[in-house]
Amino acid sequence: MRYDEFLAQVRERGEYRDQQEAEQVTRAVLGVLATRITPVKAQELAAQLPGPLGPAVAEAGEEAPETFGVSQFCERVAEQTGARPRTAEWDASAVLSTLADAVSGGELNQLISQLPSGYASLFGKAELSR
């Protein structure tokens, strides 16, 4: 998937005003995700992401992973985007469901296996109500 296609899909799923908003949300969600996974997994994920997303994830994931659940994940996204946690959950789902479509099935399975079970729903289709 190309970078512009990735952002277009995030924009559609998240119902964002424009590509710039989709890009801001995408970078926030992927940046928080990168802090939650191992540096090796961040590098492997980065290798499958289009355009500038790969280097951003690789850089954000250089440190040892932090441990936090879905609600804190959404709170961290909300802090970066200026949204409420419920909106950040919507944002995370829009980005992570697009990520699920953009990477290989094996990569997705390995990524989800590093996260607590509550995260799996964020990788489904963005069908949450704002």
Short mmCIF file of C-alpha atoms in Angstrom, two decimals:
data_model
loop_
_atom_site.label_atom_id
_atom_site.label_comp_id
_atom_site.label_asym_id
_atom_site.label_seq_id
_atom_site.Cartn_x
_atom_site.Cartn_y
_atom_site.Cartn_z
CA MET A 1 0.00 0.00 0.00
CA ARG A 2 1.35 3.44 -0.92
CA TYR A 3 1.57 6.29 1.57
CA ASP A 4 -1.22 8.31 -0.05
CA GLU A 5 -3.46 5.22 -0.14
CA PHE A 6 -2.77 4.54 3.54
CA LEU A 7 -3.74 8.10 4.49
CA ALA A 8 -6.81 8.04 2.22
CA GLN A 9 -8.01 4.87 3.92
CA VAL A 10 -7.41 6.36 7.39
CA ARG A 11 -9.22 9.53 6.32
CA GLU A 12 -12.23 7.56 5.11
CA ARG A 13 -12.41 5.28 8.15
CA GLY A 14 -11.88 8.11 10.61
CA GLU A 15 -14.10 10.55 8.71
CA TYR A 16 -11.44 13.29 8.86
CA ARG A 17 -11.72 16.68 7.18
CA ASP A 18 -8.61 16.28 5.06
CA GLN A 19 -5.45 14.30 4.48
CA GLN A 20 -3.50 16.53 6.87
CA GLU A 21 -5.76 15.57 9.78
CA ALA A 22 -5.50 11.89 8.81
CA GLU A 23 -1.71 12.19 8.73
CA GLN A 24 -1.58 13.86 12.16
CA VAL A 25 -3.75 11.15 13.71
CA THR A 26 -1.80 8.39 11.94
CA ARG A 27 1.54 9.65 13.24
CA ALA A 28 0.17 9.98 16.79
CA VAL A 29 -1.34 6.48 16.86
CA LEU A 30 1.68 4.78 15.30
CA GLY A 31 4.05 6.72 17.56
CA VAL A 32 2.23 5.53 20.68
CA LEU A 33 2.06 1.98 19.29
CA ALA A 34 5.82 2.02 18.70
CA THR A 35 6.45 2.80 22.39
CA ARG A 36 4.39 -0.26 23.35
CA ILE A 37 6.24 -2.87 21.25
CA THR A 38 9.82 -4.12 21.27
CA PRO A 39 12.46 -2.28 19.22
CA VAL A 40 12.85 -5.35 16.98
CA LYS A 41 9.11 -5.47 16.30
CA ALA A 42 9.09 -1.70 15.67
CA GLN A 43 11.84 -2.18 13.06
CA GLU A 44 9.99 -5.08 11.42
CA LEU A 45 6.74 -3.11 11.36
CA ALA A 46 8.52 -0.03 10.02
CA ALA A 47 9.88 -2.06 7.12
CA GLN A 48 6.31 -2.73 5.92
CA LEU A 49 4.94 0.80 6.32
CA PRO A 50 4.79 3.22 3.38
CA GLY A 51 6.58 6.54 2.99
CA PRO A 52 7.67 8.44 6.09
CA LEU A 53 5.63 6.23 8.42
CA GLY A 54 8.30 3.53 8.52
CA PRO A 55 11.15 5.75 9.74
CA ALA A 56 8.82 7.45 12.24
CA VAL A 57 7.81 4.11 13.79
CA ALA A 58 11.41 2.86 13.84
CA GLU A 59 12.57 6.00 15.64
CA ALA A 60 9.68 6.04 18.14
CA GLY A 61 10.26 2.37 18.94
CA GLU A 62 13.97 2.54 19.75
CA GLU A 63 13.54 2.30 23.54
CA ALA A 64 12.47 -0.68 25.64
CA PRO A 65 8.70 -1.14 25.37
CA GLU A 66 6.44 0.42 27.95
CA THR A 67 3.56 -1.53 29.46
CA PHE A 68 0.12 0.04 29.30
CA GLY A 69 -3.40 -1.05 28.46
CA VAL A 70 -5.86 0.12 25.84
CA SER A 71 -7.31 2.96 27.90
CA GLN A 72 -3.87 4.44 28.57
CA PHE A 73 -3.02 3.91 24.89
CA CYS A 74 -6.06 6.00 23.97
CA GLU A 75 -5.19 8.61 26.61
CA ARG A 76 -1.72 8.97 25.10
CA VAL A 77 -3.16 9.34 21.61
CA ALA A 78 -5.63 11.91 22.97
CA GLU A 79 -2.79 13.92 24.52
CA GLN A 80 -0.99 14.08 21.17
CA THR A 81 -4.05 14.94 19.10
CA GLY A 82 -5.94 17.13 21.56
CA ALA A 83 -8.94 14.79 21.43
CA ARG A 84 -11.01 13.14 24.14
CA PRO A 85 -10.10 9.52 24.97
CA ARG A 86 -13.27 8.19 23.26
CA THR A 87 -12.39 10.07 20.08
CA ALA A 88 -8.82 8.79 20.42
CA GLU A 89 -10.20 5.24 20.51
CA TRP A 90 -11.97 5.98 17.21
CA ASP A 91 -8.72 7.43 15.85
CA ALA A 92 -6.72 4.41 16.96
CA SER A 93 -9.19 2.04 15.33
CA ALA A 94 -9.13 4.01 12.05
CA VAL A 95 -5.33 3.86 11.91
CA LEU A 96 -4.77 0.36 13.25
CA SER A 97 -7.43 -1.22 11.04
CA THR A 98 -5.69 0.41 8.07
CA LEU A 99 -2.38 -0.88 9.39
CA ALA A 100 -3.91 -4.37 9.52
CA ASP A 101 -4.71 -4.08 5.80
CA ALA A 102 -1.27 -2.68 4.92
CA VAL A 103 1.05 -5.25 6.51
CA SER A 104 1.40 -8.99 5.98
CA GLY A 105 -0.74 -11.37 7.98
CA GLY A 106 2.32 -12.80 9.70
CA GLU A 107 3.52 -9.36 10.72
CA LEU A 108 0.09 -8.46 12.04
CA ASN A 109 -0.12 -11.67 14.08
CA GLN A 110 3.32 -11.08 15.58
CA LEU A 111 2.43 -7.49 16.40
CA ILE A 112 -0.87 -8.37 18.07
CA SER A 113 0.82 -11.18 20.02
CA GLN A 114 3.00 -8.55 21.75
CA LEU A 115 -0.05 -6.70 23.00
CA PRO A 116 -2.66 -7.60 25.65
CA SER A 117 -5.87 -9.08 24.25
CA GLY A 118 -7.80 -5.80 24.57
CA TYR A 119 -5.81 -4.29 21.72
CA ALA A 120 -7.04 -6.78 19.12
CA SER A 121 -10.36 -4.97 18.71
CA LEU A 122 -8.54 -1.79 17.66
CA PHE A 123 -7.16 -3.64 14.65
CA GLY A 124 -10.68 -4.52 13.44
CA LYS A 125 -12.67 -2.27 11.17
CA ALA A 126 -13.40 1.23 12.49
CA GLU A 127 -17.04 0.71 13.37
CA LEU A 128 -17.09 2.63 16.63
CA SER A 129 -19.54 5.45 17.15
CA ARG A 130 -18.00 8.81 17.86
#
